[in-house]
Amino acid sequence: MTTIKAIEANLLTKRFGSFTAVDAITFDVQQGEIFGFLGANGAGKTTAIKMLIGLSRPTDGQAKVAGFDVYRQTEQIKNHIGYMSQRFSLYEDLTVKQNIRFYGGIYGLSRREIKTKTEEIVSNLELRDYSNKVVGALPLGWKQRLAFAVAGVHDPKIIFLDEPTGGVDPATRRQFWEMIYAAANQGVTIFVTTHYMDEAEYCDRISIMVDGKIEALDSPRNLKIQFEAKSMDDVFIKLARA
Amino acid sequence: MSAVKIENISKSFDTVLALAQVSFDVLKGELFGLIGPDGAGKTTMFKILTTLLMPDQGKAYVEGFHTVKDYKKIRRIIGYMPGKFSLYQDLTVEENLNFFATIFNTSIKENYHLIADIYGQLEPFKKRRAGNLSGGMKQKLALSCALIHEPKVLFLDEPTTGVDAVSRAEFWEMLGRLKAKGITIVVSTPYMDEASLCERIALIQTGKILSIDTPEHITNAYHKPLYAVRSDDFFRLMKELRGQHFAERVEPFGEYLHLTTKDQITEHEIHQYIQSQGHSTIELSAIEATIEDVFLDLMQAN
């Protein structure tokens, strides 16, 4: 039993000139937790994530991700996290296998490890017949699941999902979320941003950012009680319109 | 008379059947929703109705005009907001709107009443290039441009995709006000929760219409026993229920699982089963189906 939290942020702040994009946010994420990071467009989510994954140096405050400091240990952070986004994740003109090999290589896996991982991913996702097909030819739902698997190719402790599942049908979307549950069940921490409030309800806890500040943080159920709202959509609208 | 009439439309791209003998009508002044995921055929349908694509088979009419023979007439009386942002990124907000007004022989001034409450929010940024707007503002500008010539029928292809919940709610309020002005609106969305905001909807999947009716009728027609259930070990509960003979479908719906049962099992018996598996803080209650439950059911049946 380890006491290291997956993410700890304390008064984390980012200013651009006179504009405060992220305003002293404080929160923890437990290991194995599915944490939803919500906010309207322009609320500061992307800036906050960039600080957490070591791409942007904070102006003030502290944060640790997988036990590593966001000022001094950004390379270690990058090695211990996975990242997937709807906009960019896989190379469409590479095959399934080539994508896995490419990301495995980037993360410094050995040939043998890459081979094992490729087997594992292809068989878990039932992609055996498609492993030599270019990713661009796969249905969107398959691509999303493959992207999630590839984001975990180096067995990271935390996976960041940036709006992972736009557009797919409700059944495909659930298959994706079931992969997330399974990963969280194995102790992987999931940090997810989404505009879909039904996805927000799949999270263990949610934070909602408004104008650079975290204005609410709790389980979906408690937030609904706290804001006297029927759905997460209502909670979100009440906060963001206030 | 119908504002839109679709008779047995089929369309293929190479070997992919995008639309398979689709027929439906949209009444004048109706707010009609085409609900389905990516790849269902929604955009192909819009392109046929807006005269940008010819069907392989079947006929379609907009305000009585044939989409192939009378395409020029249709183009004058419809507004179209494509799924992909299609305004001129390097023109300003005002220049884009002026451009669309001018090609339809009108002016911003003449039809300002139609767009006042939408464009009003954009006016502080009217000198900004369209490419530099946020997602929500691009969407409002695209709607303004689609409305500036006072169309009879408005076609909106996934106007709320990628837009945050607040902008989505505002957008649907706007559609309600446009409908009140007598404009027929055909709108597509992958969000099942937006279906209930339409008067009638067509559920569409892989080119086929699964169901067409009012959202209430569609959900009321779900006759299978349906429960919302949860416990403190959600993932394990899901897997266990799936292995049970009485479970037809078990799907996560936010913080609950939706359980559709067969084999005449009572609520009490389900509860006993869950308890016997060692779960605690069990919640179980019979619920009414949502559009998404129906969609999942129809997908499985097809």
Coordinates of C-alpha atoms in Angstrom, one line a residue:
Chain A
M1 CA 0.0 0.0 0.0
T2 CA 1.6 3.2 -1.1
T3 CA 0.7 6.6 0.2
I4 CA 1.8 8.5 -2.9
K5 CA -1.1 10.3 -4.5
A6 CA -1.5 10.2 -8.2
I7 CA -1.8 13.9 -8.5
E8 CA -1.4 16.6 -5.8
A9 CA -1.9 20.3 -6.7
N10 CA -1.5 23.0 -4.2
L11 CA -2.4 26.6 -5.2
L12 CA -1.2 25.9 -8.7
T13 CA -1.3 29.1 -10.8
K14 CA -0.5 30.2 -14.3
R15 CA -0.5 33.8 -15.4
F16 CA 0.0 35.1 -18.9
G17 CA 0.9 38.8 -18.5
S18 CA -1.9 40.3 -16.5
F19 CA -4.3 37.4 -17.3
T20 CA -4.6 34.6 -14.7
A21 CA -5.5 31.5 -16.7
V22 CA -5.3 29.1 -13.7
D23 CA -6.0 30.7 -10.4
A24 CA -4.6 28.9 -7.4
I25 CA -6.2 25.5 -7.9
T26 CA -5.8 22.9 -5.1
F27 CA -6.9 19.2 -5.5
D28 CA -5.7 15.6 -5.0
V29 CA -6.4 12.6 -7.2
Q30 CA -6.1 9.1 -5.6
Q31 CA -4.5 6.2 -7.2
G32 CA -6.9 4.1 -9.3
E33 CA -9.5 6.9 -9.2
I34 CA -11.3 8.1 -12.3
F35 CA -11.2 11.9 -12.0
G36 CA -13.2 14.1 -14.3
F37 CA -11.8 17.6 -15.0
L38 CA -14.6 19.7 -16.3
G39 CA -15.1 23.3 -17.3
A40 CA -16.5 25.5 -20.1
N41 CA -14.3 26.4 -23.1
G42 CA -11.8 28.9 -21.9
A43 CA -12.1 28.1 -18.2
G44 CA -8.4 27.1 -18.0
K45 CA -8.6 23.3 -18.2
T46 CA -6.0 23.0 -21.0
T47 CA -3.5 25.3 -19.3
A48 CA -3.9 23.3 -16.1
I49 CA -3.3 20.0 -17.8
K50 CA -0.3 21.4 -19.6
M51 CA 1.2 22.2 -16.3
L52 CA 0.4 18.8 -14.9
I53 CA 2.0 16.9 -17.8
G54 CA 5.1 19.0 -17.7
L55 CA 4.6 21.0 -20.9
S56 CA 4.1 24.4 -19.2
R57 CA 5.9 25.8 -16.2
P58 CA 3.6 27.1 -13.4
T59 CA 3.8 30.7 -12.4
D60 CA 3.1 29.8 -8.7
G61 CA 2.1 27.0 -6.4
Q62 CA 3.1 23.3 -6.3
A63 CA 2.1 20.1 -7.9
K64 CA 3.3 16.5 -8.0
V65 CA 2.2 14.0 -10.6
A66 CA 3.0 10.3 -9.9
G67 CA 5.2 11.7 -7.1
F68 CA 7.3 13.9 -9.4
D69 CA 7.6 17.7 -9.2
V70 CA 6.1 19.7 -12.1
Y71 CA 9.0 22.2 -12.0
R72 CA 12.0 20.0 -11.7
Q73 CA 11.0 16.5 -12.9
T74 CA 9.1 17.0 -16.0
E75 CA 10.9 14.3 -17.9
Q76 CA 10.1 11.7 -15.3
I77 CA 6.4 12.9 -15.4
K78 CA 6.3 12.3 -19.1
N79 CA 7.7 8.8 -18.7
H80 CA 5.1 7.9 -16.1
I81 CA 1.9 9.2 -17.7
G82 CA -0.1 8.3 -20.8
Y83 CA -2.0 10.8 -22.9
M84 CA -4.8 10.4 -25.4
S85 CA -6.9 13.0 -27.1
Q86 CA -9.7 12.8 -29.7
R87 CA -7.8 15.3 -31.9
F88 CA -4.5 13.5 -32.0
S89 CA -3.4 10.1 -30.9
L90 CA -2.6 7.6 -33.7
Y91 CA -1.0 7.9 -37.1
E92 CA -3.7 7.2 -39.6
D93 CA -1.3 6.1 -42.3
L94 CA 0.6 3.6 -40.1
T95 CA -0.8 0.2 -39.4
V96 CA -2.1 -1.0 -36.0
K97 CA 1.2 -2.8 -35.3
Q98 CA 3.3 0.1 -36.5
N99 CA 1.5 2.5 -34.2
I100 CA 2.1 0.3 -31.2
R101 CA 5.8 -0.2 -32.2
F102 CA 6.2 3.6 -32.7
Y103 CA 4.8 4.5 -29.3
G104 CA 6.6 1.6 -27.7
G105 CA 9.9 2.9 -29.2
I106 CA 9.2 6.5 -28.1
Y107 CA 8.8 5.3 -24.5
G108 CA 12.0 3.2 -24.7
L109 CA 10.5 -0.3 -24.6
S110 CA 12.8 -3.1 -25.7
R111 CA 12.0 -5.1 -28.9
R112 CA 10.8 -7.9 -26.8
E113 CA 8.6 -5.7 -24.6
I114 CA 7.1 -4.2 -27.8
K115 CA 6.4 -7.6 -29.1
T116 CA 4.7 -8.7 -26.0
K117 CA 2.7 -5.5 -25.8
T118 CA 1.6 -5.8 -29.4
E119 CA 0.3 -9.3 -28.8
E120 CA -1.5 -8.2 -25.7
I121 CA -3.2 -5.2 -27.3
V122 CA -4.1 -6.9 -30.5
S123 CA -5.6 -9.9 -28.6
N124 CA -7.4 -7.8 -25.9
L125 CA -9.0 -5.6 -28.5
E126 CA -9.7 -8.5 -30.9
L127 CA -7.8 -6.7 -33.7
R128 CA -5.8 -9.8 -34.9
D129 CA -7.3 -9.7 -38.3
Y130 CA -6.6 -6.0 -38.6
S131 CA -3.2 -5.7 -37.1
N132 CA -1.6 -5.0 -40.5
K133 CA -4.3 -2.6 -41.7
V134 CA -3.7 1.2 -41.6
V135 CA -5.4 2.8 -38.7
G136 CA -7.2 5.3 -41.0
A137 CA -9.3 2.4 -42.3
L138 CA -10.7 1.4 -38.9
P139 CA -14.1 2.5 -37.5
L140 CA -13.8 5.5 -35.1
G141 CA -14.8 3.4 -32.1
W142 CA -12.0 0.9 -32.7
K143 CA -9.5 3.7 -33.2
Q144 CA -10.5 5.2 -29.8
R145 CA -10.0 1.9 -28.0
L146 CA -6.7 1.4 -29.8
A147 CA -5.6 4.9 -28.9
F148 CA -6.4 4.2 -25.2
A149 CA -4.4 1.0 -25.3
V150 CA -1.5 2.7 -27.0
A151 CA -1.6 5.5 -24.4
G152 CA -0.9 2.7 -21.9
V153 CA 1.8 0.9 -23.8
H154 CA 4.5 1.8 -21.2
D155 CA 2.3 0.9 -18.3
P156 CA 1.9 4.4 -17.0
K157 CA 0.5 5.1 -13.5
I158 CA -1.8 7.8 -14.8
I159 CA -3.6 8.2 -18.2
F160 CA -4.8 11.7 -19.2
L161 CA -7.8 11.5 -21.6
D162 CA -8.5 14.8 -23.3
E163 CA -12.1 14.6 -24.7
P164 CA -11.7 11.0 -25.7
T165 CA -15.0 9.9 -27.2
G166 CA -16.8 12.4 -29.4
G167 CA -19.3 11.2 -32.0
V168 CA -19.5 7.4 -31.5
D169 CA -22.7 5.5 -30.9
P170 CA -23.8 4.8 -27.4
A171 CA -22.8 1.1 -27.5
T172 CA -19.3 1.9 -28.7
R173 CA -18.9 4.6 -26.2
R174 CA -19.7 2.2 -23.4
Q175 CA -17.2 -0.3 -24.7
F176 CA -14.6 2.5 -24.4
W177 CA -15.7 3.3 -20.8
E178 CA -15.6 -0.3 -19.8
M179 CA -11.9 -0.3 -20.8
I180 CA -11.4 2.7 -18.6
Y181 CA -13.1 0.9 -15.7
A182 CA -11.0 -2.1 -16.2
A183 CA -7.8 -0.1 -16.2
A184 CA -8.9 1.8 -13.1
N185 CA -9.7 -1.5 -11.4
Q186 CA -6.1 -2.5 -12.1
G187 CA -4.9 0.6 -10.2
V188 CA -4.3 3.0 -13.1
T189 CA -5.4 6.5 -12.4
I190 CA -7.6 8.1 -15.1
F191 CA -7.7 11.9 -15.5
V192 CA -10.4 12.8 -18.1
T193 CA -11.7 16.0 -19.6
T194 CA -15.0 16.0 -21.4
H195 CA -17.9 18.1 -22.5
Y196 CA -20.3 15.2 -22.2
M197 CA -22.0 15.2 -18.8
D198 CA -23.0 11.6 -19.1
E199 CA -19.3 10.8 -19.3
A200 CA -18.8 13.0 -16.3
E201 CA -21.2 10.7 -14.4
Y202 CA -18.9 7.8 -15.0
C203 CA -16.2 9.4 -12.9
D204 CA -15.6 8.7 -9.2
R205 CA -15.1 12.5 -8.6
I206 CA -15.3 15.6 -10.7
S207 CA -13.9 19.1 -10.5
I208 CA -15.5 21.9 -12.3
M209 CA -13.4 24.9 -13.3
V210 CA -14.9 28.4 -13.9
D211 CA -12.7 31.3 -14.8
G212 CA -9.5 29.7 -13.7
K213 CA -10.8 28.5 -10.3
I214 CA -12.1 25.1 -9.2
E215 CA -15.6 26.0 -8.1
A216 CA -16.8 22.5 -7.2
L217 CA -15.2 19.2 -6.4
D218 CA -17.0 16.0 -5.3
S219 CA -18.6 12.8 -6.6
P220 CA -21.3 13.3 -9.3
R221 CA -23.9 12.2 -6.8
N222 CA -22.9 14.7 -4.1
L223 CA -22.6 17.5 -6.6
K224 CA -26.1 16.9 -7.7
I225 CA -27.3 17.1 -4.1
Q226 CA -25.2 20.1 -3.3
F227 CA -26.5 22.1 -6.3
E228 CA -30.0 20.7 -6.1
A229 CA -29.7 19.6 -9.7
K230 CA -31.4 16.8 -11.6
S231 CA -28.4 16.0 -13.7
M232 CA -24.7 16.9 -14.1
D233 CA -25.7 19.1 -17.0
D234 CA -27.7 21.2 -14.5
V235 CA -24.9 21.4 -12.1
F236 CA -22.5 22.5 -14.8
I237 CA -24.9 25.1 -16.2
K238 CA -25.7 26.5 -12.7
L239 CA -22.0 27.0 -12.0
A240 CA -20.8 28.2 -15.3
R241 CA -23.7 30.7 -15.8
A242 CA -23.5 32.1 -12.2
Chain B
M1 CA -47.9 20.0 -46.9
S2 CA -44.6 18.7 -45.6
A3 CA -41.6 21.0 -45.5
V4 CA -39.4 18.0 -46.3
K5 CA -40.4 14.8 -48.0
I6 CA -38.0 11.9 -48.4
E7 CA -39.0 8.8 -50.4
N8 CA -36.9 5.7 -50.4
I9 CA -33.5 7.5 -50.6
S10 CA -30.5 5.3 -51.0
K11 CA -26.9 6.4 -51.4
S12 CA -23.6 4.5 -51.6
F13 CA -20.0 5.5 -51.6
D14 CA -18.0 2.8 -53.3
T15 CA -19.0 -0.3 -51.4
V16 CA -20.3 1.5 -48.4
L17 CA -24.1 1.9 -48.1
A18 CA -24.5 5.3 -46.5
L19 CA -28.3 5.5 -46.7
A20 CA -30.6 2.5 -47.2
Q21 CA -34.1 3.3 -48.5
V22 CA -34.8 6.0 -46.1
S23 CA -38.2 7.7 -46.0
F24 CA -39.7 10.3 -43.8
D25 CA -41.5 13.6 -43.7
V26 CA -40.8 16.8 -41.8
L27 CA -43.9 19.0 -41.2
K28 CA -43.9 22.7 -41.8
G29 CA -42.8 24.6 -38.7
E30 CA -41.5 21.4 -37.0
L31 CA -38.3 21.1 -35.0
F32 CA -37.2 17.7 -36.2
G33 CA -34.1 15.8 -35.0
L34 CA -32.0 13.3 -36.8
I35 CA -30.3 11.3 -33.9
G36 CA -27.5 9.0 -34.5
P37 CA -23.7 8.4 -34.1
D38 CA -20.8 9.1 -36.4
G39 CA -21.2 7.2 -39.7
A40 CA -25.0 6.8 -39.3
G41 CA -25.7 8.7 -42.6
K42 CA -26.8 12.0 -41.1
T43 CA -24.5 14.2 -43.1
T44 CA -25.2 12.3 -46.4
M45 CA -28.9 13.0 -45.8
F46 CA -28.3 16.7 -45.2
K47 CA -26.2 16.9 -48.4
I48 CA -28.9 15.4 -50.4
L49 CA -31.6 17.7 -48.9
T50 CA -29.4 20.7 -49.5
T51 CA -28.9 19.7 -53.1
L52 CA -25.1 19.1 -52.7
L53 CA -25.3 15.4 -53.5
M54 CA -27.6 13.3 -55.7
P55 CA -29.2 10.2 -54.3
D56 CA -28.6 6.9 -56.1
Q57 CA -32.2 6.0 -55.7
G58 CA -35.4 7.7 -54.4
K59 CA -36.7 11.2 -54.4
A60 CA -36.6 14.1 -51.9
Y61 CA -38.5 17.3 -51.8
V62 CA -38.0 20.5 -49.9
E63 CA -40.9 22.9 -49.7
G64 CA -42.3 20.9 -52.7
F65 CA -39.2 21.3 -54.8
H66 CA -37.4 18.3 -56.2
T67 CA -33.8 18.2 -54.8
V68 CA -32.3 17.4 -58.3
K69 CA -34.6 19.1 -60.8
D70 CA -35.3 22.2 -58.7
Y71 CA -32.0 22.6 -56.9
K72 CA -31.7 26.3 -57.7
K73 CA -35.1 27.0 -56.1
I74 CA -34.2 25.0 -53.0
R75 CA -30.9 26.8 -52.5
R76 CA -32.7 30.2 -52.2
I77 CA -35.1 29.1 -49.5
I78 CA -32.9 27.0 -47.2
G79 CA -30.3 27.8 -44.6
Y80 CA -27.5 25.2 -44.1
M81 CA -25.0 24.9 -41.3
P82 CA -22.6 22.1 -42.1
G83 CA -21.0 20.0 -39.5
K84 CA -17.5 21.3 -40.4
F85 CA -17.0 25.0 -39.8
S86 CA -17.3 26.3 -43.3
L87 CA -17.1 30.1 -43.1
Y88 CA -14.2 32.2 -44.3
Q89 CA -11.6 32.0 -41.6
D90 CA -9.7 35.0 -42.8
L91 CA -12.8 37.3 -43.1
T92 CA -14.1 39.0 -40.0
V93 CA -17.3 38.2 -38.3
E94 CA -19.0 41.1 -40.0
E95 CA -17.5 40.4 -43.4
N96 CA -18.7 36.8 -43.4
L97 CA -22.2 37.9 -42.5
N98 CA -22.2 40.6 -45.1
F99 CA -21.0 38.2 -47.7
F100 CA -23.9 35.7 -47.1
A101 CA -26.4 38.5 -47.0
T102 CA -25.1 39.9 -50.3
I103 CA -25.2 36.7 -52.3
F104 CA -28.8 36.2 -51.3
N105 CA -29.6 39.8 -52.4
T106 CA -30.4 41.0 -49.0
S107 CA -28.6 43.0 -46.2
I108 CA -27.8 42.5 -42.5
K109 CA -30.1 45.4 -41.8
E110 CA -33.1 44.0 -43.6
N111 CA -33.2 40.7 -41.7
Y112 CA -31.5 41.8 -38.5
H113 CA -34.6 40.9 -36.5
L114 CA -34.0 37.2 -37.3
I115 CA -30.5 37.1 -35.9
A116 CA -30.7 39.9 -33.3
D117 CA -30.4 37.7 -30.2
I118 CA -27.8 35.5 -31.7
Y119 CA -25.7 38.0 -33.5
G120 CA -26.1 40.5 -30.6
Q121 CA -23.7 38.4 -28.6
L122 CA -21.1 38.4 -31.4
E123 CA -21.3 42.1 -32.2
P124 CA -18.5 43.1 -29.8
F125 CA -16.2 40.9 -31.8
K126 CA -17.4 41.8 -35.3
K127 CA -14.0 43.0 -36.4
R128 CA -12.4 39.7 -35.3
R129 CA -11.4 37.1 -37.9
A130 CA -13.8 34.1 -37.9
G131 CA -10.7 31.8 -37.6
N132 CA -9.9 33.4 -34.2
L133 CA -13.3 32.8 -32.6
S134 CA -14.0 30.2 -29.8
G135 CA -16.1 27.1 -30.7
G136 CA -19.3 28.6 -29.2
M137 CA -18.9 31.8 -31.1
K138 CA -18.1 30.1 -34.4
Q139 CA -21.3 28.2 -34.0
K140 CA -23.3 31.4 -33.4
L141 CA -21.8 33.1 -36.4
A142 CA -22.5 30.0 -38.6
L143 CA -26.1 30.1 -37.5
S144 CA -26.4 33.8 -38.2
C145 CA -25.0 33.3 -41.7
A146 CA -27.4 30.4 -42.3
L147 CA -30.3 32.7 -41.3
I148 CA -29.6 36.0 -42.8
H149 CA -31.7 35.4 -46.0
E150 CA -34.7 34.4 -43.9
P151 CA -34.8 30.7 -45.0
K152 CA -38.0 28.6 -44.8
V153 CA -36.1 25.5 -43.8
L154 CA -33.0 25.4 -41.7
F155 CA -30.7 22.4 -41.9
L156 CA -28.2 22.1 -39.0
D157 CA -25.7 19.3 -39.1
E158 CA -24.4 18.5 -35.6
P159 CA -24.4 22.2 -34.5
T160 CA -23.5 21.3 -30.9
T161 CA -20.7 18.8 -31.4
G162 CA -17.6 19.8 -29.4
V163 CA -19.4 22.7 -27.7
D164 CA -19.6 23.0 -23.9
A165 CA -22.8 22.3 -22.0
V166 CA -23.6 26.0 -21.4
S167 CA -23.4 26.9 -25.1
R168 CA -25.4 23.8 -26.0
A169 CA -28.2 24.8 -23.7
E170 CA -28.2 28.4 -25.2
F171 CA -28.2 27.0 -28.7
W172 CA -31.3 24.9 -28.1
E173 CA -33.1 27.9 -26.6
M174 CA -32.3 29.8 -29.8
L175 CA -33.7 27.0 -31.9
G176 CA -36.9 27.2 -29.9
R177 CA -37.2 30.9 -30.7
L178 CA -36.6 30.4 -34.4
K179 CA -39.2 27.7 -34.5
A180 CA -41.6 30.2 -32.9
K181 CA -41.0 32.4 -36.0
G182 CA -42.3 29.7 -38.2
I183 CA -39.0 28.3 -39.5
T184 CA -38.8 24.6 -40.1
I185 CA -35.7 23.1 -38.5
V186 CA -34.0 19.8 -39.2
V187 CA -31.2 19.3 -36.8
S188 CA -28.8 16.3 -36.3
T189 CA -27.0 15.4 -33.2
P190 CA -25.1 12.4 -31.7
Y191 CA -26.2 13.5 -28.2
M192 CA -29.1 11.3 -27.2
D193 CA -30.1 13.8 -24.4
E194 CA -30.8 16.5 -27.0
A195 CA -33.5 14.2 -28.6
S196 CA -36.0 15.2 -26.0
L197 CA -35.7 18.9 -27.1
C198 CA -37.1 18.0 -30.6
E199 CA -40.8 17.6 -31.4
R200 CA -40.2 14.5 -33.5
I201 CA -37.0 12.5 -34.0
A202 CA -35.7 9.8 -36.3
L203 CA -33.2 7.5 -34.8
I204 CA -30.7 6.5 -37.4
Q205 CA -27.9 4.0 -37.5
T206 CA -25.7 2.7 -40.4
G207 CA -28.0 4.3 -43.0
K208 CA -31.2 2.9 -41.6
I209 CA -34.0 4.6 -39.7
L210 CA -34.6 2.6 -36.5
S211 CA -37.6 4.6 -35.4
I212 CA -39.5 7.8 -36.0
D213 CA -41.9 9.4 -33.6
T214 CA -42.1 12.0 -30.8
P215 CA -39.5 11.4 -28.1
E216 CA -42.3 10.5 -25.6
H217 CA -43.8 7.9 -27.9
I218 CA -40.4 6.4 -28.6
T219 CA -39.6 6.0 -24.9
N220 CA -43.1 4.8 -24.0
A221 CA -42.9 2.0 -26.5
Y222 CA -40.1 0.4 -24.6
H223 CA -41.9 -2.5 -22.9
K224 CA -39.1 -4.5 -21.3
P225 CA -38.6 -4.4 -17.6
L226 CA -35.8 -1.8 -16.9
Y227 CA -34.0 -1.1 -13.6
A228 CA -31.4 1.4 -12.4
V229 CA -29.0 -0.3 -10.1
R230 CA -25.8 0.5 -8.3
S231 CA -23.6 -0.7 -5.4
D232 CA -20.3 0.3 -4.0
D233 CA -18.4 -2.0 -6.4
F234 CA -19.8 -0.9 -9.7
F235 CA -17.5 -2.7 -12.1
R236 CA -17.8 -6.0 -10.4
L237 CA -21.6 -5.6 -10.2
M238 CA -21.7 -5.0 -14.0
K239 CA -19.7 -8.1 -14.8
E240 CA -21.7 -10.3 -12.4
L241 CA -25.1 -9.1 -13.7
R242 CA -24.0 -9.7 -17.3
G243 CA -23.4 -13.4 -16.4
Q244 CA -27.0 -13.9 -15.2
H245 CA -29.6 -15.6 -17.2
F246 CA -32.2 -13.0 -16.2
A247 CA -30.2 -10.1 -17.6
E248 CA -30.9 -9.2 -21.2
R249 CA -28.6 -6.1 -21.2
V250 CA -26.5 -4.4 -18.6
E251 CA -25.1 -1.0 -19.5
P252 CA -23.5 1.8 -17.5
F253 CA -25.6 5.0 -17.5
G254 CA -23.6 7.5 -15.5
E255 CA -23.5 6.5 -11.8
Y256 CA -26.1 3.7 -12.4
L257 CA -26.2 0.5 -14.4
H258 CA -29.3 0.0 -16.5
L259 CA -30.5 -3.6 -16.3
T260 CA -33.0 -4.9 -18.8
T261 CA -34.4 -8.2 -17.6
K262 CA -36.1 -11.2 -19.1
D263 CA -37.4 -14.5 -17.6
Q264 CA -40.0 -12.9 -15.3
I265 CA -37.8 -12.0 -12.4
T266 CA -39.0 -9.7 -9.6
E267 CA -37.3 -6.7 -8.2
H268 CA -37.0 -8.5 -4.9
E269 CA -35.3 -11.5 -6.5
I270 CA -32.8 -9.2 -8.2
H271 CA -32.0 -7.5 -5.0
Q272 CA -31.5 -10.8 -3.2
Y273 CA -29.1 -11.9 -6.0
I274 CA -27.0 -8.7 -5.7
Q275 CA -27.0 -9.0 -1.9
S276 CA -25.9 -12.7 -2.1
Q277 CA -22.8 -11.5 -4.1
G278 CA -21.7 -9.5 -1.1
H279 CA -22.4 -6.0 -2.4
S280 CA -23.3 -3.2 0.0
T281 CA -25.1 0.1 -0.4
I282 CA -27.3 -1.4 -3.0
E283 CA -29.8 0.7 -4.8
L284 CA -32.3 -0.8 -7.2
S285 CA -35.4 0.7 -8.7
A286 CA -37.6 0.3 -11.8
I287 CA -37.3 3.2 -14.2
E288 CA -38.7 4.5 -17.4
A289 CA -36.5 4.1 -20.5
T290 CA -34.6 7.0 -21.9
I291 CA -34.0 7.6 -25.7
E292 CA -30.5 6.1 -25.2
D293 CA -32.0 2.8 -23.7
V294 CA -34.3 2.6 -26.7
F295 CA -31.4 3.3 -29.1
L296 CA -29.2 0.6 -27.6
D297 CA -32.1 -1.9 -27.7
L298 CA -32.9 -1.1 -31.4
M299 CA -29.2 -1.3 -32.3
Q300 CA -29.0 -4.8 -30.8
A301 CA -32.2 -5.9 -32.5
N302 CA -30.9 -4.7 -35.9

